[in-house]
Structure formats: C-alpha cells, structure tokens
Short mmCIF file of C-alpha atoms in Angstrom, two decimals:
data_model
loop_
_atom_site.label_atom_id
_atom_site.label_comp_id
_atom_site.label_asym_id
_atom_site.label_seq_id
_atom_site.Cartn_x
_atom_site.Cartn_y
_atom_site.Cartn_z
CA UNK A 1 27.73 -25.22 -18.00
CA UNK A 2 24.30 -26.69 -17.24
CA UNK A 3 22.68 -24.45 -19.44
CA UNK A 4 24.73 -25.71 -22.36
CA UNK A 5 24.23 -29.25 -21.45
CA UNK A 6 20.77 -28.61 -21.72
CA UNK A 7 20.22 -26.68 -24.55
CA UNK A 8 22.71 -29.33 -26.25
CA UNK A 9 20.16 -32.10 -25.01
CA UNK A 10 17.53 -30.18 -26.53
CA UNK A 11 18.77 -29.98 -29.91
CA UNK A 12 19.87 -33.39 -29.86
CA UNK A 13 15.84 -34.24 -28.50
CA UNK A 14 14.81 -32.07 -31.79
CA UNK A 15 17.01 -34.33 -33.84
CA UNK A 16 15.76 -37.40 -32.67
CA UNK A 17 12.17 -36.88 -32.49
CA UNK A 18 12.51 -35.82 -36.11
CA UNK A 19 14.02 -38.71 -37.05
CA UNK A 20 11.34 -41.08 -35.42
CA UNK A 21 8.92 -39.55 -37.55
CA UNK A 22 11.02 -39.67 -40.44
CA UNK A 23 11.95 -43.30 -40.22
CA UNK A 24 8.33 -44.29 -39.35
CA UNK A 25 6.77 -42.44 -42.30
CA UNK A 26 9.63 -43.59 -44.92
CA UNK A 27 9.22 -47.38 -43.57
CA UNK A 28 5.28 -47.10 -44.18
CA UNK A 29 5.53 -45.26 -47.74
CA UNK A 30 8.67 -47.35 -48.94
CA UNK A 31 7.76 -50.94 -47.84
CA UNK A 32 4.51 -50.42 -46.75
CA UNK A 33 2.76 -48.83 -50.07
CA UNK A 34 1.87 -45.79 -48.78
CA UNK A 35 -1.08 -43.79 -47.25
CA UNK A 36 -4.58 -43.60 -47.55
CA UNK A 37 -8.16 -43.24 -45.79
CA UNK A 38 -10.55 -46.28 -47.69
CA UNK A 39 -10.30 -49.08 -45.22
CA UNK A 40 -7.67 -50.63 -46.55
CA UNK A 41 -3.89 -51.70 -45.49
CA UNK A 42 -3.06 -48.04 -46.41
CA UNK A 43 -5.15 -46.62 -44.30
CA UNK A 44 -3.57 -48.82 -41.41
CA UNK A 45 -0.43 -47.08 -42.68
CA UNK A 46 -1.50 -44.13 -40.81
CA UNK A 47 -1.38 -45.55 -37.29
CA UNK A 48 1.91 -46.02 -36.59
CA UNK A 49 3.15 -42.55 -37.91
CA UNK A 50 0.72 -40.83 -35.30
CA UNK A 51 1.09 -42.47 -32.63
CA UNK A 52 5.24 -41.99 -32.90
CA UNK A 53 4.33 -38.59 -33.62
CA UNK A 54 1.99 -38.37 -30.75
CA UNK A 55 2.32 -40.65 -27.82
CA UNK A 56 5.85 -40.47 -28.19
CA UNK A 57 7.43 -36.83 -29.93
CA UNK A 58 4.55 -34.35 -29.34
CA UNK A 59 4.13 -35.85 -25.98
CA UNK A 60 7.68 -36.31 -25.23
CA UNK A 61 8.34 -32.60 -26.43
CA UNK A 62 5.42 -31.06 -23.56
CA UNK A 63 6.89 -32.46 -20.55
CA UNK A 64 9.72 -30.59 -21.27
CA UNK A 65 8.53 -27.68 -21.75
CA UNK A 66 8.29 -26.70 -17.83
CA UNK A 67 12.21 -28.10 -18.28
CA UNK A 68 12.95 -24.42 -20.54
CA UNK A 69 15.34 -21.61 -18.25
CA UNK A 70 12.98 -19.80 -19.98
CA UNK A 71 9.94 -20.73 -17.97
CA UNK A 72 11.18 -20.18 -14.77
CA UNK A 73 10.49 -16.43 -14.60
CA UNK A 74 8.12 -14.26 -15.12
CA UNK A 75 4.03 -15.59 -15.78
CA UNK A 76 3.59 -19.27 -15.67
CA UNK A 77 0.53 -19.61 -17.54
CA UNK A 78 1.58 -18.97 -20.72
CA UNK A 79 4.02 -22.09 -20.01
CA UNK A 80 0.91 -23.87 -18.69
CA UNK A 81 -1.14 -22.98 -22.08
CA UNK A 82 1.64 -24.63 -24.34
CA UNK A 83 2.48 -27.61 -22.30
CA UNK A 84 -1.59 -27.79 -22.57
CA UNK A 85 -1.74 -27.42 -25.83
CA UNK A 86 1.20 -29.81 -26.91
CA UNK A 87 -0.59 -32.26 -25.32
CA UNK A 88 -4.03 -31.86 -26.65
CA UNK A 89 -2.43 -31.91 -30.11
CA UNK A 90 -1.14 -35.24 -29.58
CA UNK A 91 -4.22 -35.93 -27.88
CA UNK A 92 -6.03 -35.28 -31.94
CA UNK A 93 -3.43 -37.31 -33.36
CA UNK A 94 -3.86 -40.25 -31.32
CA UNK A 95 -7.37 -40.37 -31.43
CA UNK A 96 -7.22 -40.21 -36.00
CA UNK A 97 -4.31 -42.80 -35.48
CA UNK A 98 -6.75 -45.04 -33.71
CA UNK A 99 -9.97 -44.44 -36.19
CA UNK A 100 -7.43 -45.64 -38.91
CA UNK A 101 -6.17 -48.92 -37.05
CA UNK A 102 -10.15 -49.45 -35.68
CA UNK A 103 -11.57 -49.23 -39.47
CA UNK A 104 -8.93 -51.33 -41.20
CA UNK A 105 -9.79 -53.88 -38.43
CA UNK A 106 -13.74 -53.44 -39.19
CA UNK A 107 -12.92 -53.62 -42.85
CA UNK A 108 -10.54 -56.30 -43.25
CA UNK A 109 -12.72 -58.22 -40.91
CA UNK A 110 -9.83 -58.37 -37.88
CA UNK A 111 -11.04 -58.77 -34.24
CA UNK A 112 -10.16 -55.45 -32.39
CA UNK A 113 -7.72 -55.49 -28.66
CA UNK A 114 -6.66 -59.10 -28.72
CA UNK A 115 -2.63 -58.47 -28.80
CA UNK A 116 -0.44 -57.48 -26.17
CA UNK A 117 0.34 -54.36 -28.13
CA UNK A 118 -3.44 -53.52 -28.39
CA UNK A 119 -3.82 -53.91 -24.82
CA UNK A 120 -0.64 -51.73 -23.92
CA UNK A 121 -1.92 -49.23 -26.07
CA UNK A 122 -5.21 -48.60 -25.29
CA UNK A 123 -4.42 -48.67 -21.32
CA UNK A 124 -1.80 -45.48 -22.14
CA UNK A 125 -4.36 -43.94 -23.84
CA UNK A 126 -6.29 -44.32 -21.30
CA UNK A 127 -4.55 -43.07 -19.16
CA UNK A 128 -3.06 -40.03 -21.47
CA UNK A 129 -6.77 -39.18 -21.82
CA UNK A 130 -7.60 -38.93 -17.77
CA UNK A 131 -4.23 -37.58 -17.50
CA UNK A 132 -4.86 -34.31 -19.87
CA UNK A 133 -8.32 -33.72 -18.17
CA UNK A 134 -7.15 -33.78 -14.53
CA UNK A 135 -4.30 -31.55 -15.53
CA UNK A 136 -6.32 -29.15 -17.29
CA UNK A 137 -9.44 -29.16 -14.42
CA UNK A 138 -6.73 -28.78 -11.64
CA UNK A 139 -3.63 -26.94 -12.77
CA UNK A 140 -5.02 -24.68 -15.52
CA UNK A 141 -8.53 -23.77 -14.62
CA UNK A 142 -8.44 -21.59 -11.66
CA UNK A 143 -10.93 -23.02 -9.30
CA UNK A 144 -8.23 -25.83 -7.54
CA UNK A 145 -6.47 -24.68 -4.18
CA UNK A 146 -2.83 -24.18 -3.83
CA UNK A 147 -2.85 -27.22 -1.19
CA UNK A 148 -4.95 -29.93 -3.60
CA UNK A 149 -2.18 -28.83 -6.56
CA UNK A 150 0.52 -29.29 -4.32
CA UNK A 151 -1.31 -32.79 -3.67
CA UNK A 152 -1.54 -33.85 -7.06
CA UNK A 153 2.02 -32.45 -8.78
CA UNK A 154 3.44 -35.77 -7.85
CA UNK A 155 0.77 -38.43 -9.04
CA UNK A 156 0.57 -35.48 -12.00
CA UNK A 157 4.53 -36.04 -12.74
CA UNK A 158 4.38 -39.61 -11.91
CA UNK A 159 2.10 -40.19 -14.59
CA UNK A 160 3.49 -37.75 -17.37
CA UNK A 161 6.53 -40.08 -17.28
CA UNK A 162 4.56 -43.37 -16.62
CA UNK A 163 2.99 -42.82 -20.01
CA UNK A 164 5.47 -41.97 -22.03
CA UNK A 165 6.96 -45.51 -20.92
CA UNK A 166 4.40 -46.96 -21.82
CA UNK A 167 4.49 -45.41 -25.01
CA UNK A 168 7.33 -46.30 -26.22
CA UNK A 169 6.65 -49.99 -24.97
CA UNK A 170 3.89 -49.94 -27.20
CA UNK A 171 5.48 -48.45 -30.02
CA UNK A 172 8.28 -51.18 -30.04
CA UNK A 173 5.40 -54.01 -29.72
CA UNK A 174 3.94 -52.47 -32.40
CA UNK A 175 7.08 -52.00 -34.39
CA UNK A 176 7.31 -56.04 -33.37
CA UNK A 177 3.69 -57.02 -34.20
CA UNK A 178 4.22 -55.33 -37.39
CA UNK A 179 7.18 -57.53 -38.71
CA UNK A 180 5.83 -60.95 -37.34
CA UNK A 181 2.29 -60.20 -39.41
CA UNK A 182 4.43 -58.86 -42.56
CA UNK A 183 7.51 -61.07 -42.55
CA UNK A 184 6.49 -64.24 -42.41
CA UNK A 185 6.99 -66.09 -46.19
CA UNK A 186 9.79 -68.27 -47.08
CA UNK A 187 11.70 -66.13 -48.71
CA UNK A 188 12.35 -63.22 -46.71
CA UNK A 189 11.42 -64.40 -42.68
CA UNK A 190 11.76 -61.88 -40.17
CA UNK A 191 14.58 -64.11 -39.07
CA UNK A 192 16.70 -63.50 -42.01
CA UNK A 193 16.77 -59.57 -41.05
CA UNK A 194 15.41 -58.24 -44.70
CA UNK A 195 16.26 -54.40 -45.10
CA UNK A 196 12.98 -53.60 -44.08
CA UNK A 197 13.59 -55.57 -40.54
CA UNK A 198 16.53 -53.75 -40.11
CA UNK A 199 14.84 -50.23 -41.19
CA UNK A 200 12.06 -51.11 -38.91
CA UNK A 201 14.20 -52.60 -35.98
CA UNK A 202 16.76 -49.30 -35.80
CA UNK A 203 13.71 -47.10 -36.05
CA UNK A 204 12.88 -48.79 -32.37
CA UNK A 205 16.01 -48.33 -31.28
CA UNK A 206 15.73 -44.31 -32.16
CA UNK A 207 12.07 -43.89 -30.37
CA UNK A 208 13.86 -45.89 -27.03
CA UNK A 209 16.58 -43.69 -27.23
CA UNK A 210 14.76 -40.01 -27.84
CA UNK A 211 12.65 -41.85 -25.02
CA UNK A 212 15.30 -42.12 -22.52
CA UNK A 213 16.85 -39.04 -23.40
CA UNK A 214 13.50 -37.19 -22.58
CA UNK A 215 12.91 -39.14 -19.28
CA UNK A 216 16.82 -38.39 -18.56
CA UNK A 217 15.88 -34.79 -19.06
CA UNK A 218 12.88 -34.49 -16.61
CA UNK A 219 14.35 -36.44 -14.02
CA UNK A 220 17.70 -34.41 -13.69
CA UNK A 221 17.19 -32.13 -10.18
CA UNK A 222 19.47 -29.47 -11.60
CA UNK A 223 16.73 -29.17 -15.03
CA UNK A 224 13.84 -28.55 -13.04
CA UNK A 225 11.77 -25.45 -12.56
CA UNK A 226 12.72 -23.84 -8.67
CA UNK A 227 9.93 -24.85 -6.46
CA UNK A 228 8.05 -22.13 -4.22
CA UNK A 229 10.19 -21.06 -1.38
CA UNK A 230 13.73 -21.67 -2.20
CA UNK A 231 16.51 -19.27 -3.42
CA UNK A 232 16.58 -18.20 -6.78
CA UNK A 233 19.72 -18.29 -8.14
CA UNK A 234 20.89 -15.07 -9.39
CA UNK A 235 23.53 -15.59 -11.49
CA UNK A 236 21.34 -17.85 -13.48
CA UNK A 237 18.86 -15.70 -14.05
CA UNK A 238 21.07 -12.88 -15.21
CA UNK A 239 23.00 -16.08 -17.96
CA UNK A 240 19.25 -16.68 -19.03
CA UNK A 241 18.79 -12.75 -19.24
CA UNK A 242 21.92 -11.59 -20.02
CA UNK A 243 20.37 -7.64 -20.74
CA UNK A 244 18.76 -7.80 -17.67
CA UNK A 245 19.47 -5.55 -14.75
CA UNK A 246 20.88 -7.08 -11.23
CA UNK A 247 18.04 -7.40 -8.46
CA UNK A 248 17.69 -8.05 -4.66
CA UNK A 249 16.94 -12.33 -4.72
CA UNK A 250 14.29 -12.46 -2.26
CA UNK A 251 12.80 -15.58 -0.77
CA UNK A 252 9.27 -16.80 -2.51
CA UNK A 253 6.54 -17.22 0.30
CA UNK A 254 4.73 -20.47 -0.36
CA UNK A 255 1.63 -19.39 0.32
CA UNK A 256 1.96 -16.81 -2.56
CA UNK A 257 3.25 -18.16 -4.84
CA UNK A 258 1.47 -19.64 -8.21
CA UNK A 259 1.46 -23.21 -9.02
#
C-alpha cells in the first residue's frame, strides 16, 4: 500500500513539475514576447523559466531520488551519480538563468541585488552552490570516513530541503516582482487581476504545491532509504522484486556498511 502511495505521488510530482515549466514558459512567450539572448527584455525572459526548471523541478526531482524502492538495494553509487548529476544540471541552468537576468540589468542600465527577491535568490544559490560541492567532496569522492558522513547527513539533508524552500520563496517573489514592474498602467493594474495576473498568480500556486508535495515526500519516515543496521524488510524487497528469490534478512553491521 505504501508503495502505491508513492509511486502515485511520483507521477503526480512528474505532472506537476511539468506543468511549472509549462506555465512559466507559456506566460513568458504569450504575454511576455518571447525569448532571446541580445540584452534585451527577451533575454530576461529566460530567467524565470530556468530557475523553475532548476532551483525548483530539477532540484526538487534529485532529492527524491534516494526516496526510489529502487535504490535501496543493491550498489548505492550509481544512486549517488544521478542524484549528483540532477543536481549539477540544475546547477548549469541556474547559473545561464542568472547571466540572462545579470545582462538585461547591465544593458537596460538596472542596478543589480537591490530587491528582496534578488537577495533571496542569490543567498539559495549560494547556498545550492556550497551545498553540491560538500556533497560531492564528502559523500561521492571516496576519501571521507564513515564517521564524518554520518556527521554531515543531517546538516546535508537539512539543507537539501532548506533550499528548495527557499526556492520556491524566491520563485513566488519573483513571480510577484514580475507583475508589480509589468502591471502597473491604468488600464489593466495588477489589482484588477488581468488574465495574465491570474496565469501568473496560479502558476505560483502550482510551484508551492509540487513544492510541498516534494518536501511531503522526503520527510515521510516510511519513504526513506533503511539506515545501516536495522532490519530489512523482506516482504518489501520481494514487492519491489517480485522475480526475485526469498533470502535469509540478516542484520547490516554499521561499521560495514556504505554510506
């Protein structure tokens, strides 16, 4: 029953973080004018799609991947390679989607990091970026001890979910800033709720909600990968391998096992 709850959540995730790109990209081609790499407005265009796509899906969709029935047998590092490699993908993104808000700024002759959004979003990336590094000097390179991992795994999770909070704070500041700067003539104030408010306003709503859904996800107990030294269940095993062959369940030693 689990299982199906989770593999429901899943595709409902999928759904979602589609959607958030989706709705992002069709507000900044539709009302927006489009895309394009010159400097101009258009170019701004690009920084909101990227960093939804980033900071937010790409990002949201590696911390779960340690969530996966999948991943809780066999090799780990393959696991650790792809929740890696998620990450430094959205890593890419985020860094083009702030060269295209930093050179429409230069450009159009707008100071850079005076809003609240600006400020929110450069401390998560920030953070994102000494994030990625520590994980990948401590938990994928080989070098770290088991103790020093088993140290860091909670500032390490603490974090993952700290900043994607604070991405989707900054994403609906953004989403905010974005309406104030564009919606503010007589004839159709932000106050008035245009269609593009309304486009722009339930696209929030679907990043907070594939935001939650994702922090729901880590944070349930019975979701998480079995820690080192408890009982593996056997009956789950054999639902997540259904051809697989009944074995003795055996009790993990700590000190052997593999963060």
């Amino acid at each position: 029953m689990a299982l199906g709850w989770f593999y429901l959540s899943c595709l409902v995730l999928g759904s979602l973080g589609s959607m958030c790109i989706l709705f992002t990209t069709y507000w900044m081609q539709y009302w927006r004018g489009g895309f394009a790499w010159d400097g101009s407005v258009h170019m701004f265009n690009w920084h909101p799609v990227l960093m939804v796509s980033a900071m937010v899906v790409i990002y949201g969709a590696a911390s779960l991947v340690y969530r996966l029935p999948a991943s809780w047998v066999g090799p780990k590092l393959p696991w650790k390679l792809l929740h890696a490699a998620l990450h430094l993908m959205a890593f890419i993104f985020t860094v083009v989607g702030l060269v295209a808000v930093f050179q429409f700024h230069s450009h159009s002759k707008i100071a850079h990091l005076y809003s609240l959004h600006s400020w929110l979003g450069i401390t998560t990336v920030i953070l994102f970026s000494c994030q990625w590094f520590l994980g990948f000097a401590v938990f994928l390179l080989p070098w770290a001890s088991l103790w020093l991992r088993s140290l860091l795994k909670p500032m390490h999770v603490f974090f993952g979910a700290s900043i994607l909070s604070l991405s989707i704070a900054s994403v609906i500041s953004g989403i905010n800033e974005k309406l104030f700067f564009v919606l503010k003539n007589a004839t159709k104030p932000y106050s008035s709720l245009p269609s593009e408010a309304v486009f722009a306003n339930s696209t929030g709503l679907l990043v907070v909600t594939f935001g939650l859904l994702v922090l729901y996800v880590l944070l349930a107990s019975s979701w998480r990968r079995p820690e080192p030294g408890t009982l593996i269940d056997r009956e789950l095993l054999l639902q997540l391998w259904p051809g697989t062959r009944p074995f003795p369940v055996t009790y993990v030693p700590v000190t052997q096992a593999a963060m």
